[in-house]
Amino acid sequence: MTRVEEFQSLRPLLFSIAYRILGSVTEAEDAVQEAWLRYAASTTPPDSVKAYLATVVTRISINVLNSARVRREEYVGPWFPEPLLTDPYQDPERTAELADSMSTAALLLLERLTPLERAVFVLRDVFDFGFEEIATAVGRSEAACRQLAVRARRHMAEGRPRFAADRRTCERLAARFFDACTEGDVDGLRELLATDVQWVADSGGKAPQWATGFFGADHVMTVLAVFIPPFVRIGGVMEPCQVNGQPGAIFRDRDAKIVHTWTIDFLDGRVQAIRTVSNPEKLGHMGPVADAWTVLRDMRQAMKSAV
């Protein structure tokens, strides 16, 4: 097998490691490309290509994350990870675990960890690397890595919901929720929304903040019933799909360009959180991006004409 073939066979794993550490599709792709350049330029074949490339991409990702955390502190409004529709790395025996580890909620929990804790947690708890390999990857002793793993697990456990719905239940609830949104079904929405539901948006200050700071079932229900039907009337499409391994949707304008994405968190059979990513810089990897300001203007005109 050539170096190119070896690298391509491991690319899905490398991207998935980098994405979970960084929460950014663009930065993860850059980290994987840099790992290839270093591998291609190396003169001594490694004992394990997988271990070598995992080490390289992890170290690159840690360095990128250290600088990214400074930028995120200055980010305008809430910061959410870049939406990912499909995880390129698949393990049939661990499909549910891998999907859970790339959910928006899980990636936001990972933001609470230090870069080293995050890397150790991803390598150990998500991809089942041994501590000897992890120690090499992060440049720490095995004992230190075990301590980092314990701290990371504790932080992650503290933030996880206690009674999350199973995957099939979430999919059924999501289908009902999206139908109610499209139809402006207030009673249906009232039945599905948790009392303390929140709808928050990541626009980065570069798109209309359609959903910043909507809290509570009555408030969220009213906004959904008012805004979604006009979006449909102007030719917009709500396309239900898996986003970050969980129920979500892509919103497209009449030209099929992406306006924003949703991910939906369920708890005890109700919608607990709606997270919107509308920052155009986080959507371009999925296809052409719409002018969200034009979409909002057209929606307002449709609402006026319907009065």
Tab-separated table of C-alpha atoms in Angstrom:
chain	number	residue	atom	x	y	z
A	1	MET	CA	0.000	0.000	0.000
A	2	THR	CA	1.358	3.422	-0.957
A	3	ARG	CA	1.553	6.353	1.451
A	4	VAL	CA	-1.344	8.009	-0.327
A	5	GLU	CA	-3.484	4.885	0.037
A	6	GLU	CA	-2.531	4.489	3.702
A	7	PHE	CA	-3.411	8.091	4.407
A	8	GLN	CA	-6.710	7.969	2.529
A	9	SER	CA	-7.773	4.872	4.452
A	10	LEU	CA	-7.204	6.762	7.726
A	11	ARG	CA	-8.540	10.149	6.617
A	12	PRO	CA	-12.077	9.572	8.007
A	13	LEU	CA	-10.681	8.723	11.441
A	14	LEU	CA	-8.278	11.665	11.410
A	15	PHE	CA	-11.015	14.119	10.444
A	16	SER	CA	-13.355	12.769	13.100
A	17	ILE	CA	-10.681	13.154	15.786
A	18	ALA	CA	-9.864	16.704	14.694
A	19	TYR	CA	-13.521	17.736	14.408
A	20	ARG	CA	-14.369	16.598	17.919
A	21	ILE	CA	-11.347	18.404	19.336
A	22	LEU	CA	-11.954	21.601	17.362
A	23	GLY	CA	-15.707	21.761	16.735
A	24	SER	CA	-14.944	23.173	13.291
A	25	VAL	CA	-15.231	21.406	9.947
A	26	THR	CA	-12.923	23.893	8.240
A	27	GLU	CA	-10.225	23.729	10.913
A	28	ALA	CA	-10.472	19.934	11.081
A	29	GLU	CA	-9.983	19.651	7.322
A	30	ASP	CA	-6.969	21.967	7.549
A	31	ALA	CA	-5.508	19.858	10.379
A	32	VAL	CA	-5.901	16.678	8.342
A	33	GLN	CA	-4.271	18.297	5.313
A	34	GLU	CA	-1.345	19.471	7.445
A	35	ALA	CA	-0.992	15.944	8.838
A	36	TRP	CA	-0.728	14.630	5.285
A	37	LEU	CA	1.951	17.156	4.369
A	38	ARG	CA	4.033	16.142	7.385
A	39	TYR	CA	3.550	12.449	6.657
A	40	ALA	CA	4.462	12.892	2.990
A	41	ALA	CA	7.609	14.822	3.947
A	42	SER	CA	8.775	12.317	6.566
A	43	THR	CA	11.737	10.161	5.585
A	44	THR	CA	11.452	7.365	8.147
A	45	PRO	CA	8.382	5.101	7.955
A	46	PRO	CA	6.591	4.946	11.342
A	47	ASP	CA	6.038	1.646	13.126
A	48	SER	CA	2.297	2.368	13.102
A	49	VAL	CA	0.922	4.733	10.479
A	50	LYS	CA	-2.355	5.035	12.379
A	51	ALA	CA	-0.646	5.963	15.660
A	52	TYR	CA	1.705	8.379	13.901
A	53	LEU	CA	-1.030	10.221	12.010
A	54	ALA	CA	-3.345	10.295	15.021
A	55	THR	CA	-0.523	11.845	17.030
A	56	VAL	CA	0.198	14.451	14.362
A	57	VAL	CA	-3.437	15.470	13.853
A	58	THR	CA	-4.041	15.588	17.622
A	59	ARG	CA	-1.063	17.861	18.252
A	60	ILE	CA	-2.055	20.131	15.380
A	61	SER	CA	-5.607	20.280	16.710
A	62	ILE	CA	-4.472	21.116	20.246
A	63	ASN	CA	-2.341	23.977	18.919
A	64	VAL	CA	-5.218	25.289	16.802
A	65	LEU	CA	-7.640	24.987	19.720
A	66	ASN	CA	-5.363	26.975	22.016
A	67	SER	CA	-5.537	29.946	19.650
A	68	ALA	CA	-9.183	29.345	18.731
A	69	ARG	CA	-10.281	29.608	22.360
A	70	VAL	CA	-8.984	33.180	22.451
A	71	ARG	CA	-10.990	34.039	19.327
A	72	ARG	CA	-14.112	32.405	20.726
A	73	GLU	CA	-13.937	34.615	23.804
A	74	GLU	CA	-14.327	37.592	21.454
A	75	TYR	CA	-17.030	35.935	19.326
A	76	VAL	CA	-20.226	37.926	18.829
A	77	GLY	CA	-23.062	36.117	20.588
A	78	PRO	CA	-23.265	32.383	21.367
A	79	TRP	CA	-20.693	30.095	19.757
A	80	PHE	CA	-21.819	26.711	18.394
A	81	PRO	CA	-19.773	24.113	16.495
A	82	GLU	CA	-19.950	24.057	12.710
A	83	PRO	CA	-22.772	21.758	11.583
A	84	LEU	CA	-21.689	18.344	10.329
A	85	LEU	CA	-24.199	16.272	8.384
A	86	THR	CA	-22.240	13.036	8.077
A	87	ASP	CA	-19.398	11.679	10.172
A	88	PRO	CA	-16.938	10.122	7.699
A	89	TYR	CA	-15.699	7.646	10.314
A	90	GLN	CA	-18.000	4.689	10.860
A	91	ASP	CA	-17.826	1.814	13.320
A	92	PRO	CA	-20.949	-0.392	13.106
A	93	GLU	CA	-20.456	-1.611	16.666
A	94	ARG	CA	-20.361	1.924	18.106
A	95	THR	CA	-22.703	3.895	15.850
A	96	ALA	CA	-24.815	5.369	18.660
A	97	GLU	CA	-21.789	6.311	20.779
A	98	LEU	CA	-20.060	8.025	17.869
A	99	ALA	CA	-23.212	9.954	17.002
A	100	ASP	CA	-23.677	11.072	20.607
A	101	SER	CA	-20.063	12.262	20.796
A	102	MET	CA	-20.558	14.653	17.852
A	103	SER	CA	-23.900	16.089	18.974
A	104	THR	CA	-24.038	19.824	19.479
A	105	ALA	CA	-24.683	19.337	23.183
A	106	ALA	CA	-21.662	17.024	23.572
A	107	LEU	CA	-19.368	19.370	21.652
A	108	LEU	CA	-20.491	22.285	23.810
A	109	LEU	CA	-19.688	20.237	26.903
A	110	LEU	CA	-16.242	19.563	25.455
A	111	GLU	CA	-15.763	23.337	25.286
A	112	ARG	CA	-15.621	23.318	29.083
A	113	LEU	CA	-12.487	21.172	29.044
A	114	THR	CA	-8.909	22.294	28.602
A	115	PRO	CA	-7.409	21.441	25.197
A	116	LEU	CA	-5.428	18.565	26.744
A	117	GLU	CA	-8.467	17.176	28.580
A	118	ARG	CA	-10.490	17.438	25.410
A	119	ALA	CA	-7.889	15.612	23.318
A	120	VAL	CA	-7.467	12.832	25.892
A	121	PHE	CA	-11.223	12.383	26.248
A	122	VAL	CA	-11.737	12.206	22.479
A	123	LEU	CA	-8.918	9.722	21.927
A	124	ARG	CA	-9.806	7.498	24.889
A	125	ASP	CA	-13.566	7.637	25.373
A	126	VAL	CA	-14.629	8.193	21.776
A	127	PHE	CA	-12.021	6.333	19.732
A	128	ASP	CA	-10.728	3.864	22.338
A	129	PHE	CA	-7.008	4.593	21.942
A	130	GLY	CA	-4.740	3.052	24.568
A	131	PHE	CA	-3.135	5.311	27.155
A	132	GLU	CA	0.329	4.554	25.792
A	133	GLU	CA	-0.717	5.923	22.388
A	134	ILE	CA	-2.513	8.869	23.993
A	135	ALA	CA	0.540	9.745	26.084
A	136	THR	CA	2.628	9.928	22.915
A	137	ALA	CA	-0.013	11.968	21.111
A	138	VAL	CA	-0.338	14.677	23.774
A	139	GLY	CA	3.220	14.583	25.110
A	140	ARG	CA	2.328	13.611	28.674
A	141	SER	CA	2.951	10.549	30.842
A	142	GLU	CA	0.429	7.725	30.918
A	143	ALA	CA	-0.352	8.540	34.556
A	144	ALA	CA	-1.017	12.170	33.671
A	145	CYS	CA	-3.264	11.107	30.795
A	146	ARG	CA	-5.284	8.866	33.104
A	147	GLN	CA	-5.800	11.821	35.442
A	148	LEU	CA	-6.803	14.034	32.526
A	149	ALA	CA	-9.300	11.391	31.404
A	150	VAL	CA	-10.849	11.168	34.875
A	151	ARG	CA	-11.262	14.954	35.095
A	152	ALA	CA	-12.704	15.138	31.591
A	153	ARG	CA	-15.237	12.374	32.278
A	154	ARG	CA	-16.330	14.090	35.476
A	155	HIS	CA	-16.905	17.414	33.715
A	156	MET	CA	-18.777	15.712	30.876
A	157	ALA	CA	-20.952	13.694	33.265
A	158	GLU	CA	-21.864	16.784	35.275
A	159	GLY	CA	-23.258	18.525	32.216
A	160	ARG	CA	-25.171	15.684	30.558
A	161	PRO	CA	-28.971	15.470	30.920
A	162	ARG	CA	-30.095	12.677	33.220
A	163	PHE	CA	-33.017	11.398	31.146
A	164	ALA	CA	-32.354	11.918	27.453
A	165	ALA	CA	-34.771	10.249	25.005
A	166	ASP	CA	-33.614	7.286	22.918
A	167	ARG	CA	-32.779	7.837	19.260
A	168	ARG	CA	-35.963	6.402	17.728
A	169	THR	CA	-38.143	8.366	20.108
A	170	CYS	CA	-36.253	11.537	19.227
A	171	GLU	CA	-36.811	10.925	15.521
A	172	ARG	CA	-40.568	10.473	16.012
A	173	LEU	CA	-40.782	13.576	18.173
A	174	ALA	CA	-38.747	15.561	15.656
A	175	ALA	CA	-41.084	14.596	12.806
A	176	ARG	CA	-44.092	15.808	14.824
A	177	PHE	CA	-42.269	18.987	15.810
A	178	PHE	CA	-41.267	19.926	12.251
A	179	ASP	CA	-44.816	19.276	11.004
A	180	ALA	CA	-46.221	21.526	13.735
A	181	CYS	CA	-43.697	24.259	12.864
A	182	THR	CA	-44.518	24.173	9.158
A	183	GLU	CA	-48.272	24.253	9.771
A	184	GLY	CA	-48.114	26.883	12.492
A	185	ASP	CA	-49.871	24.381	14.768
A	186	VAL	CA	-49.859	26.214	18.113
A	187	ASP	CA	-51.518	23.379	20.022
A	188	GLY	CA	-49.068	20.852	18.585
A	189	LEU	CA	-46.133	23.057	19.526
A	190	ARG	CA	-47.483	23.603	23.019
A	191	GLU	CA	-47.637	19.846	23.523
A	192	LEU	CA	-44.054	19.294	22.332
A	193	LEU	CA	-42.167	22.177	23.944
A	194	ALA	CA	-40.676	21.839	27.411
A	195	THR	CA	-41.715	24.567	29.836
A	196	ASP	CA	-38.148	25.890	30.027
A	197	VAL	CA	-37.287	25.359	26.345
A	198	GLN	CA	-34.688	27.704	24.881
A	199	TRP	CA	-34.020	28.716	21.281
A	200	VAL	CA	-30.574	30.197	20.767
A	201	ALA	CA	-28.725	31.197	17.609
A	202	ASP	CA	-25.109	31.467	16.522
A	203	SER	CA	-24.971	34.222	13.921
A	204	GLY	CA	-21.487	35.516	14.727
A	205	GLY	CA	-22.928	38.981	14.107
A	206	LYS	CA	-23.019	38.168	10.370
A	207	ALA	CA	-26.649	37.135	9.898
A	208	PRO	CA	-30.041	38.120	11.327
A	209	GLN	CA	-30.332	36.920	14.898
A	210	TRP	CA	-33.654	35.206	14.373
A	211	ALA	CA	-33.576	33.224	17.578
A	212	THR	CA	-31.288	34.882	20.069
A	213	GLY	CA	-32.660	34.761	23.583
A	214	PHE	CA	-36.069	33.119	23.118
A	215	PHE	CA	-36.809	31.324	26.374
A	216	GLY	CA	-39.866	29.556	27.719
A	217	ALA	CA	-42.552	27.551	25.934
A	218	ASP	CA	-44.965	30.439	25.324
A	219	HIS	CA	-42.300	32.709	23.848
A	220	VAL	CA	-40.719	30.037	21.644
A	221	MET	CA	-44.112	28.735	20.506
A	222	THR	CA	-45.251	32.216	19.454
A	223	VAL	CA	-42.091	32.925	17.484
A	224	LEU	CA	-42.182	29.539	15.724
A	225	ALA	CA	-45.849	29.938	14.787
A	226	VAL	CA	-45.265	33.463	13.492
A	227	PHE	CA	-42.038	33.017	11.522
A	228	ILE	CA	-41.967	29.510	10.062
A	229	PRO	CA	-45.185	29.608	7.947
A	230	PRO	CA	-44.116	32.860	6.162
A	231	PHE	CA	-40.741	31.252	5.454
A	232	VAL	CA	-42.565	28.386	3.746
A	233	ARG	CA	-44.852	30.794	1.844
A	234	ILE	CA	-41.886	32.568	0.214
A	235	GLY	CA	-40.567	29.250	-1.084
A	236	GLY	CA	-38.366	28.357	1.852
A	237	VAL	CA	-37.903	24.706	2.702
A	238	MET	CA	-37.346	23.100	6.088
A	239	GLU	CA	-35.381	19.935	5.285
A	240	PRO	CA	-35.367	17.547	8.272
A	241	CYS	CA	-32.138	15.589	8.537
A	242	GLN	CA	-29.515	14.416	10.976
A	243	VAL	CA	-27.236	17.279	11.988
A	244	ASN	CA	-24.308	16.348	14.205
A	245	GLY	CA	-25.821	12.913	14.681
A	246	GLN	CA	-29.088	14.222	16.142
A	247	PRO	CA	-32.472	15.386	14.837
A	248	GLY	CA	-32.181	18.663	13.015
A	249	ALA	CA	-32.947	20.486	9.808
A	250	ILE	CA	-31.427	22.547	7.043
A	251	PHE	CA	-33.395	25.637	6.056
A	252	ARG	CA	-33.089	26.555	2.377
A	253	ASP	CA	-34.376	29.546	0.424
A	254	ARG	CA	-36.355	29.251	-2.809
A	255	ASP	CA	-33.071	28.707	-4.699
A	256	ALA	CA	-32.086	25.826	-2.390
A	257	LYS	CA	-29.324	27.895	-0.784
A	258	ILE	CA	-28.685	27.327	2.916
A	259	VAL	CA	-30.137	29.899	5.314
A	260	HIS	CA	-29.321	28.151	8.574
A	261	THR	CA	-29.394	24.818	10.396
A	262	TRP	CA	-31.199	23.576	13.474
A	263	THR	CA	-30.332	20.902	15.985
A	264	ILE	CA	-32.976	19.778	18.464
A	265	ASP	CA	-32.383	18.442	21.976
A	266	PHE	CA	-35.117	16.338	23.567
A	267	LEU	CA	-35.601	15.571	27.237
A	268	ASP	CA	-38.472	13.613	28.789
A	269	GLY	CA	-40.317	13.564	25.471
A	270	ARG	CA	-40.215	17.302	24.850
A	271	VAL	CA	-38.073	19.804	22.977
A	272	GLN	CA	-35.546	21.137	25.465
A	273	ALA	CA	-33.396	23.259	23.154
A	274	ILE	CA	-33.305	24.490	19.568
A	275	ARG	CA	-29.883	25.622	18.396
A	276	THR	CA	-29.571	27.591	15.185
A	277	VAL	CA	-26.351	28.143	13.231
A	278	SER	CA	-26.788	31.024	10.781
A	279	ASN	CA	-23.243	32.404	10.612
A	280	PRO	CA	-22.544	32.065	6.864
A	281	GLU	CA	-18.893	31.291	7.564
A	282	LYS	CA	-20.009	28.075	9.292
A	283	LEU	CA	-22.337	26.932	6.514
A	284	GLY	CA	-20.274	27.164	3.323
A	285	HIS	CA	-18.869	23.628	3.575
A	286	MET	CA	-22.400	22.269	3.055
A	287	GLY	CA	-23.142	24.174	-0.155
A	288	PRO	CA	-24.134	27.624	-1.457
A	289	VAL	CA	-25.254	29.976	1.339
A	290	ALA	CA	-28.294	32.236	1.065
A	291	ASP	CA	-28.442	35.946	1.804
A	292	ALA	CA	-30.286	35.653	5.113
A	293	TRP	CA	-31.081	39.368	5.191
A	294	THR	CA	-32.964	39.069	1.892
A	295	VAL	CA	-34.837	36.034	3.195
A	296	LEU	CA	-35.876	37.937	6.317
A	297	ARG	CA	-37.033	40.926	4.224
A	298	ASP	CA	-39.148	38.652	2.008
A	299	MET	CA	-40.641	36.975	5.074
A	300	ARG	CA	-41.651	40.317	6.550
A	301	GLN	CA	-43.336	41.286	3.274
A	302	ALA	CA	-45.190	37.965	3.251
A	303	MET	CA	-46.345	38.558	6.831
A	304	LYS	CA	-47.630	42.048	5.957
A	305	SER	CA	-49.518	40.816	2.901
A	306	ALA	CA	-51.164	38.078	4.965
A	307	VAL	CA	-52.620	40.591	7.446
